[in-house]
Structure formats: C-alpha cells, structure tokens
C-alpha cells in the first residue's frame, strides 16, 4: 500500500504552525493573568525563540511517533530534512543559547568566577524537574506493566537524573521512549558546564594576559570541534563544540554596535530567513553546511531582530520561560497518546492526525506552566540564594564577581 506521505506532510506543516499560534495565544493569556516573566535586559529575543524551539521538538517527535504507530517503523530520525530539523536543529539552537548566555561568565576569567554558585545554580535549575520527570515515567511504567522498583531502581534513577543514560527502568525495555529520549542533550549541557566553560574561562584569562582578542578563544573552540568532527575524533565529547562556540561568537558580534545594528536590520532578517529555508530544506542536521545559516539566524535573534515581531510577542516570552519543562515533559504526553491510546490513534484518518498537535501544544503549555510555578521557579530561586550565601564575604571576591563583562546591546 502506498503511504500518502504528501497529504500527511501538508497536514503536519499546517498544524505545526497552528500549534505555535495556539501555544503563544495560551501564553498570552497566562501573561495577562500574571504569570511571572523575568524583567530586565535580555539577549535580544532568545527568550521568545526558546519557546518555539521546544514546541518544534514536540512536533518532531509527533512525526516520529506517527510513523512508529501507523506504519510500524522503528524509532529513528525523521525522513524529511525539515521535520528532522524541528528536532536536531532546535537542539542545535538551544546549544547556541547556552554558549551565548554563559559566555559573559567565562569572560571574567577562570580565577574571577565563584564556581560553587555556578554549579549550584545549574543543579537547582535542571535536576529537580528531571527528578520529577523520572518519577512520572516510573509511574507510567508501573501502571502499564505492574512492575515495582527493584534493587537496580536507585542506580537507574541516578543514571536518568544525571542525564548520563536512559537505562531501562524496572525492566521496561522502552523506558527511554516514554520521554522521547530527550536527556541526551542535557548530558551535553553538563559536559559544557563541567569541561568547556572552565576551559574557555581559562583560555580567556590567558588570552587577556598575552593581549589576544577575546574572540580568538571561541573561534579556537569552533575550529577544534569542527576538525574533531571531520576526523571522527572525540566522539560526542567534542562534536557539539561548534554550536556552543557559535553562541559565544554571537556575543562577540553583538558587543560591536555597528554589527549588532546590522544584524537587527530588516535586510539581515530577510537573508537569515532565506538561509534557514534553504538549510532546513536541504539538510537534516545543523552540524552540516546548514551550520552557517543557523548561526547567522541565531545571531540576528540575539541582536534583537524582531523577525516581524514573532519572537517579541508576550505569549512567546511565557512559552520561552517554560521551554525547559516543555522539552523535558512533552515526550511523556506523546507516549501516553501513542502507546496507551494507540487504538484510538489508529482510528483517526492519517491526514487528520496532525490536528492533535495544537491540542497537545496547549496541554503541555498548561502543564509546564504549573510545573514551572511549583517546581522550577522555587528550586531555581533557592539555588540562587544558596549560591549567594556560600560566596566568600570578601571585598575582593565581591568586586571580581560584580565586575561586568563586555555586554552586547540587547533588544
């Protein structure tokens, strides 16, 4: 039987866009109801971008689940470049955001950073919700199979919560599919915090002493990661360095007013949009020739380019604020739909199936708005206070910590 991919693809694209609109509308309603969104200077419009990225990952996994359930295909990357970039490309941009956000910390130099605060902050920003997601996944497995925690459960919990590996939980072979195997990117984030960030901070301190421009350090990271990937060296330890480096170099670009203004211009927006269309049409991953248009697009957003205002919408800011929860928890919602309600899914006409994407987007926004208020925000604020309390009460340490890095203009 010929699979009507064309009808499915067109339907998918339409309802993918509809899901973004629906989520932003719900986010706008939450904003008007008093949902807390941080105030103050930010990096351009990356907050609005983050929400669209997390929702894109949801649609990407919806496509994969559709082919698993409806066509009996194995869990694998999407067969269309654009659909695959909704996952791989979105995560690539998340890595660029990490590089951008933490580069000002690295610019202080390794000796001027209070590292306990950095790691305490990251721990309480990431781990509590990951732990909750692990418990939710465990509950799904227990209800589905009747299994109960065994002697290996604690070790499995450690593997999952650290994001090292998604090992089977209570003997359930498909445990990782319950959250769509999303933790791999968190493991790369931890490698960034533990290895690359201190290395860059050290490099910047050395570069300052020998009077090299600061941008040479992230450029070296970019070159090292690119060469290692080309030669097949270092595995996943170095593979994603170019993406983190792109975020750092974006900071350097935005710190130069003339460049930042051009990146925020309409001309740059048109070029970036055209480049992204070509990139996601021709390539399935950002670590390819698509890297250049991806990095250029990201630089424009960070410079404050409004791209017609889509990233500056109030609702987009709310969805961006809860984007970590969307990324981490959407897989559970999809798994419940495509596994426990598989019979219902199979009864829906194929071309109509993507109609569920906007519904899922609205549900995950509402769920993660609650988890943000109940778990993420309190944990993050507690970690921030704890890190401040542990800071040495010395004038020199306070002065070094308070010394501002060269900051780019922010939209």
C-alpha positions as a printed NumPy array, in Angstrom:
array([[ 0.   ,  0.   ,  0.   ],
       [ 1.343,  3.426, -0.94 ],
       [ 1.696,  5.681,  2.096],
       [ 0.035,  9.052,  1.438],
       [ 3.055, 10.988,  2.67 ],
       [ 2.148, 14.15 ,  0.714],
       [-1.212, 14.556,  2.441],
       [ 0.32 , 13.783,  5.82 ],
       [ 3.194, 16.207,  5.252],
       [ 0.959, 19.097,  4.234],
       [-1.353, 18.464,  7.159],
       [ 1.609, 18.205,  9.512],
       [ 3.103, 21.507,  8.341],
       [-0.214, 23.332,  8.7  ],
       [-0.953, 22.056, 12.192],
       [ 2.675, 22.532, 13.278],
       [ 2.275, 26.255, 12.581],
       [-1.166, 26.163, 14.197],
       [ 0.385, 24.649, 17.332],
       [ 2.817, 27.565, 17.622],
       [-0.018, 30.056, 17.282],
       [-2.173, 28.205, 19.815],
       [ 0.651, 27.954, 22.342],
       [ 1.505, 31.655, 22.035],
       [-2.163, 32.587, 22.493],
       [-2.333, 30.498, 25.658],
       [ 0.956, 32.027, 26.775],
       [-0.501, 35.485, 26.217],
       [-3.492, 34.593, 28.371],
       [-1.176, 33.372, 31.116],
       [ 0.842, 36.58 , 30.869],
       [-2.264, 38.716, 31.269],
       [-3.228, 36.57 , 34.264],
       [ 0.021, 37.483, 35.998],
       [ 2.355, 34.645, 35.023],
       [ 5.844, 35.773, 36.131],
       [ 8.295, 36.579, 33.365],
       [11.739, 37.939, 34.299],
       [12.19 , 41.638, 33.691],
       [15.364, 43.431, 32.762],
       [17.88 , 43.254, 29.911],
       [17.97 , 40.044, 27.928],
       [19.874, 38.797, 24.911],
       [17.749, 40.112, 22.089],
       [14.737, 37.868, 21.578],
       [16.195, 34.476, 22.501],
       [13.549, 34.089, 25.225],
       [10.816, 34.135, 22.603],
       [12.847, 31.831, 20.382],
       [13.233, 29.198, 23.116],
       [ 9.508, 28.535, 23.283],
       [ 9.23 , 27.966, 19.544],
       [12.201, 25.586, 19.695],
       [10.682, 23.449, 22.458],
       [ 7.353, 23.237, 20.639],
       [ 9.178, 22.297, 17.431],
       [10.735, 19.337, 19.224],
       [ 7.238, 18.239, 20.256],
       [ 6.084, 18.273, 16.612],
       [ 9.253, 16.456, 15.538],
       [ 8.55 , 13.633, 17.974],
       [ 4.88 , 13.587, 16.978],
       [ 6.008, 12.859, 13.399],
       [ 8.25 , 10.015, 14.549],
       [ 5.536,  8.502, 16.744],
       [ 3.062,  8.722, 13.838],
       [ 5.348,  6.602, 11.688],
       [ 6.017,  4.144, 14.521],
       [ 2.319,  3.544, 15.246],
       [ 0.733,  3.986, 11.82 ],
       [ 3.421,  2.415,  9.627],
       [ 5.259,  0.114, 12.034],
       [ 8.584,  1.852, 11.522],
       [11.331,  1.773, 14.167],
       [12.039,  4.838, 16.303],
       [14.516,  6.804, 14.195],
       [15.131, 10.262, 12.826],
       [12.511, 11.794, 10.569],
       [12.799, 11.036,  6.868],
       [12.243, 14.645,  5.74 ],
       [15.032, 17.211,  6.353],
       [12.655, 19.939,  7.541],
       [10.883, 17.657, 10.014],
       [14.182, 16.336, 11.329],
       [15.459, 19.882, 11.805],
       [12.479, 20.556, 14.069],
       [14.305, 18.281, 16.476],
       [18.002, 18.32 , 15.621],
       [18.03 , 21.948, 14.514],
       [16.061, 23.103, 17.556],
       [18.511, 21.397, 19.921],
       [21.413, 22.95 , 17.986],
       [19.945, 26.389, 18.627],
       [19.454, 25.501, 22.301],
       [23.191, 24.751, 22.497],
       [23.942, 28.115, 20.881],
       [21.764, 29.784, 23.527],
       [23.797, 28.072, 26.263],
       [27.054, 29.295, 24.744],
       [25.701, 32.837, 24.48 ],
       [24.251, 33.015, 27.988],
       [27.338, 31.671, 29.771],
       [29.991, 33.453, 27.749],
       [29.8  , 36.597, 29.941],
       [30.651, 34.383, 32.925],
       [33.663, 32.958, 31.088],
       [34.819, 36.47 , 30.135],
       [35.537, 37.193, 33.809],
       [38.405, 34.695, 33.666],
       [38.627, 31.411, 35.485],
       [40.091, 32.925, 38.629],
       [37.363, 35.535, 38.997],
       [34.373, 33.192, 38.874],
       [32.774, 31.803, 42.027],
       [32.298, 28.306, 40.647],
       [30.218, 26.868, 43.517],
       [27.498, 29.398, 42.716],
       [27.605, 28.485, 39.015],
       [27.174, 24.779, 39.664],
       [24.666, 25.132, 42.483],
       [22.584, 27.352, 40.228],
       [22.74 , 24.845, 37.38 ],
       [21.947, 21.926, 39.692],
       [18.784, 23.51 , 41.054],
       [17.761, 24.793, 37.637],
       [17.953, 21.369, 35.975],
       [17.881, 18.468, 38.409],
       [14.588, 18.979, 40.323],
       [12.395, 18.838, 37.226],
       [14.437, 15.978, 35.757],
       [13.876, 14.071, 39.012],
       [10.14 , 14.741, 38.819],
       [10.088, 13.586, 35.2  ],
       [11.849, 10.374, 36.238],
       [ 9.196,  9.747, 38.893],
       [ 6.417, 10.406, 36.377],
       [ 7.992,  7.99 , 33.906],
       [ 8.342,  5.413, 36.682],
       [ 4.647,  5.844, 37.482],
       [ 3.684,  5.345, 33.828],
       [ 5.731,  2.151, 33.701],
       [ 4.275,  0.826, 36.965],
       [ 0.704,  1.464, 35.826],
       [ 1.422, -0.015, 32.408],
       [ 3.251, -3.173, 33.485],
       [ 2.51 , -3.69 , 37.184],
       [ 6.25 , -3.633, 37.898],
       [ 7.625, -2.215, 41.126],
       [11.023, -0.674, 41.988],
       [13.714, -3.314, 42.322],
       [17.31 , -3.385, 43.544],
       [18.519, -1.617, 40.392],
       [15.985,  1.198, 40.597],
       [18.214,  3.578, 42.585],
       [21.066,  3.17 , 40.093],
       [18.674,  3.736, 37.206],
       [17.431,  6.882, 38.937],
       [20.99 ,  8.163, 39.235],
       [21.652,  7.493, 35.543],
       [18.476,  9.28 , 34.473],
       [18.596, 12.243, 36.827],
       [22.235, 12.912, 35.936],
       [21.144, 12.63 , 32.261],
       [24.008, 10.215, 31.645],
       [21.926,  7.398, 30.182],
       [18.274,  6.431, 29.894],
       [18.624,  2.833, 31.059],
       [15.607,  0.512, 31.399],
       [13.513,  1.263, 34.474],
       [12.101, -1.731, 36.351],
       [12.97 , -3.929, 33.376],
       [10.897, -1.89 , 30.901],
       [12.939, -2.008, 27.692],
       [11.35 ,  1.065, 26.11 ],
       [11.82 ,  3.313, 29.131],
       [13.653,  5.929, 27.086],
       [10.786,  6.278, 24.652],
       [ 8.492,  7.381, 27.468],
       [10.21 , 10.777, 27.348],
       [11.281, 10.557, 23.675],
       [14.948, 10.085, 24.662],
       [15.438, 13.791, 25.307],
       [18.022, 13.567, 28.093],
       [20.989, 13.152, 25.737],
       [21.067, 16.916, 25.189],
       [21.106, 17.59 , 28.942],
       [24.177, 15.376, 29.223],
       [25.871, 17.562, 26.6  ],
       [24.863, 20.626, 28.618],
       [26.507, 19.133, 31.715],
       [29.684, 18.449, 29.73 ],
       [29.63 , 22.095, 28.691],
       [29.313, 23.328, 32.28 ],
       [31.9  , 20.936, 33.702],
       [34.525, 20.943, 30.953],
       [34.106, 23.504, 28.201],
       [33.01 , 26.503, 30.286],
       [36.041, 26.343, 32.66 ],
       [38.311, 25.683, 29.678],
       [37.012, 28.752, 27.852],
       [37.298, 30.854, 31.031],
       [40.923, 29.757, 31.393],
       [41.598, 30.451, 27.734],
       [40.113, 33.927, 28.003],
       [42.215, 34.706, 31.044],
       [45.355, 33.605, 29.204],
       [44.323, 35.498, 26.068],
       [43.933, 38.678, 28.116],
       [47.401, 38.29 , 29.606],
       [49.076, 37.82 , 26.234],
       [46.901, 40.527, 24.671],
       [44.974, 38.367, 22.222],
       [41.41 , 39.385, 21.282],
       [38.83 , 37.518, 23.331],
       [37.074, 36.25 , 20.193],
       [40.081, 34.059, 19.381],
       [39.12 , 31.667, 22.189],
       [35.613, 30.709, 20.965],
       [36.993, 30.671, 17.429],
       [39.548, 28.084, 18.59 ],
       [36.721, 26.07 , 20.205],
       [34.81 , 26.218, 16.915],
       [37.837, 25.07 , 14.915],
       [38.702, 22.289, 17.368],
       [35.176, 20.903, 17.395],
       [34.837, 21.133, 13.62 ],
       [38.147, 19.387, 12.941],
       [37.411, 16.692, 15.544],
       [34.028, 16.032, 13.964],
       [35.524, 15.936, 10.47 ],
       [38.195, 13.435, 11.535],
       [35.868, 11.41 , 13.746],
       [37.823, 12.191, 16.909],
       [36.486, 12.646, 20.429],
       [33.025, 11.238, 19.745],
       [30.2  , 13.225, 21.318],
       [32.623, 14.884, 23.734],
       [33.708, 17.396, 21.06 ],
       [31.001, 17.008, 18.421],
       [28.789, 19.83 , 19.675],
       [31.519, 22.337, 20.492],
       [30.889, 24.313, 17.261],
       [27.32 , 25.012, 18.409],
       [28.367, 26.285, 21.834],
       [31.135, 28.287, 20.158],
       [28.611, 29.854, 17.763],
       [26.724, 31.213, 20.769],
       [29.923, 32.658, 22.224],
       [30.9  , 34.28 , 18.939],
       [27.398, 35.717, 18.717],
       [28.086, 37.528, 21.971],
       [31.294, 38.934, 20.482],
       [29.422, 40.135, 17.385],
       [26.617, 41.74 , 19.382],
       [29.152, 43.546, 21.571],
       [30.101, 45.581, 18.487],
       [27.398, 48.154, 17.963],
       [27.711, 48.533, 14.191],
       [27.499, 44.762, 13.661],
       [24.651, 44.402, 16.143],
       [22.626, 47.105, 14.402],
       [23.064, 45.43 , 11.029],
       [22.132, 42.022, 12.437],
       [18.953, 43.611, 13.804],
       [18.053, 45.113, 10.428],
       [15.326, 44.066,  8.007],
       [17.941, 43.14 ,  5.4  ],
       [19.597, 40.716,  7.815],
       [16.192, 39.261,  8.716],
       [15.402, 38.553,  5.063],
       [18.815, 36.971,  4.462],
       [18.537, 34.892,  7.635],
       [15.041, 33.681,  6.745],
       [16.113, 32.693,  3.236],
       [19.192, 30.952,  4.61 ],
       [17.149, 28.988,  7.126],
       [14.644, 27.917,  4.468],
       [17.486, 26.544,  2.376],
       [19.187, 24.948,  5.397],
       [16.153, 23.05 ,  6.675],
       [15.084, 22.027,  3.172],
       [18.433, 20.596,  2.097],
       [19.997, 19.298,  5.318],
       [18.757, 17.155,  8.218],
       [21.193, 18.459, 10.849],
       [22.686, 21.807, 11.823],
       [26.177, 20.282, 12.046],
       [26.495, 20.327,  8.271],
       [26.708, 23.137,  5.712],
       [23.495, 24.29 ,  7.41 ],
       [25.649, 25.454, 10.336],
       [26.367, 28.837,  8.75 ],
       [22.735, 29.89 ,  8.144],
       [21.753, 28.528, 11.566],
       [24.48 , 30.557, 13.277],
       [23.607, 33.667, 11.257],
       [19.917, 33.365, 12.092],
       [20.759, 32.91 , 15.771],
       [22.998, 35.987, 15.749],
       [20.162, 38.053, 14.307],
       [17.745, 36.936, 17.031],
       [20.338, 37.612, 19.753],
       [20.993, 41.061, 18.273],
       [17.345, 41.961, 18.78 ],
       [15.998, 41.335, 15.286],
       [12.245, 41.072, 15.707],
       [11.601, 38.996, 12.544],
       [ 8.275, 40.729, 12.159],
       [ 7.644, 40.62 , 15.888],
       [ 7.062, 36.874, 16.253],
       [ 9.78 , 36.443, 18.901],
       [ 8.757, 39.504, 20.894],
       [ 5.133, 38.529, 21.463],
       [ 4.151, 38.487, 25.169],
       [ 2.87 , 34.937, 24.826],
       [ 6.152, 33.84 , 23.234],
       [ 8.036, 35.128, 26.28 ],
       [ 5.882, 32.97 , 28.581],
       [ 6.333, 29.878, 26.428],
       [10.062, 30.583, 26.356],
       [10.173, 30.817, 30.136],
       [ 8.641, 27.33 , 30.476],
       [10.518, 25.881, 27.491],
       [12.672, 23.567, 29.628],
       [ 9.559, 21.914, 31.004],
       [ 8.057, 21.616, 27.534],
       [11.221, 19.985, 26.234],
       [11.54 , 17.622, 29.181],
       [ 7.914, 16.55 , 29.649],
       [ 6.291, 16.597, 26.206],
       [ 7.565, 13.092, 25.45 ],
       [ 5.513, 11.646, 28.312],
       [ 2.357, 13.179, 26.879],
       [ 3.14 , 11.806, 23.418],
       [ 3.932,  8.365, 24.821],
       [ 0.619,  8.183, 26.647],
       [-1.157,  9.113, 23.42 ],
       [ 0.649,  6.796, 21.028],
       [ 1.072,  3.8  , 23.355],
       [-1.884,  3.722, 25.733],
       [-4.312,  5.288, 23.251],
       [-2.807,  3.639, 20.156],
       [-6.125,  2.05 , 19.185],
       [-7.792,  5.458, 19.119],
       [-4.899,  6.965, 17.162],
       [-5.116,  4.25 , 14.523],
       [-8.794,  5.047, 14.066],
       [-8.091,  8.64 , 13.056],
       [-7.616,  9.32 ,  9.316],
       [-3.923,  9.82 ,  8.647],
       [-4.212, 13.323,  7.206],
       [-6.319, 14.392, 10.194],
       [-3.916, 13.036, 12.804],
       [-1.734, 16.21 , 12.974],
       [-4.832, 18.058, 14.208],
       [-3.782, 16.689, 17.596],
       [-0.541, 18.717, 17.591],
       [-2.123, 22.073, 18.572],
       [-4.154, 20.289, 21.261],
       [-1.005, 18.695, 22.653],
       [ 0.819, 22.031, 22.469],
       [-1.861, 23.747, 24.541],
       [-1.899, 20.9  , 27.072],
       [ 1.872, 20.88 , 27.514],
       [ 1.951, 24.667, 27.933],
       [-0.659, 24.467, 30.686],
       [ 1.056, 21.527, 32.396],
       [ 4.533, 23.048, 32.274],
       [ 3.272, 26.453, 33.384],
       [ 2.174, 24.64 , 36.552],
       [ 5.443, 22.711, 36.935],
       [ 7.354, 25.951, 36.434],
       [ 5.486, 27.669, 39.258],
       [ 5.521, 24.668, 41.59 ],
       [ 8.958, 23.149, 40.885],
       [11.296, 25.016, 38.548],
       [10.957, 28.564, 39.819],
       [11.121, 27.765, 43.562],
       [14.085, 25.419, 43.057],
       [15.947, 27.911, 40.884],
       [15.402, 30.739, 43.363],
       [16.503, 28.525, 46.252],
       [19.677, 27.581, 44.37 ],
       [20.391, 31.229, 43.628],
       [20.045, 32.183, 47.303],
       [22.171, 29.239, 48.403],
       [24.921, 30.15 , 45.968],
       [24.963, 33.729, 47.239],
       [25.191, 32.57 , 50.844],
       [28.212, 30.417, 50.094],
       [30.094, 33.238, 48.396],
       [33.14 , 34.341, 50.424],
       [32.381, 37.57 , 52.29 ],
       [35.45 , 39.341, 50.995],
       [35.513, 42.703, 49.222],
       [37.924, 41.454, 46.559],
       [35.779, 38.42 , 45.792],
       [32.657, 40.557, 45.597],
       [34.332, 43.089, 43.342],
       [35.586, 40.368, 40.981],
       [32.187, 38.708, 40.858],
       [30.411, 42.012, 40.301],
       [32.763, 43.186, 37.565],
       [30.643, 43.299, 34.407],
       [31.853, 41.597, 31.255],
       [31.56 , 43.396, 27.938],
       [27.866, 43.112, 27.294],
       [26.21 , 43.329, 23.914],
       [23.34 , 45.682, 23.359],
       [20.108, 43.843, 23.934],
       [16.764, 44.343, 22.319]])
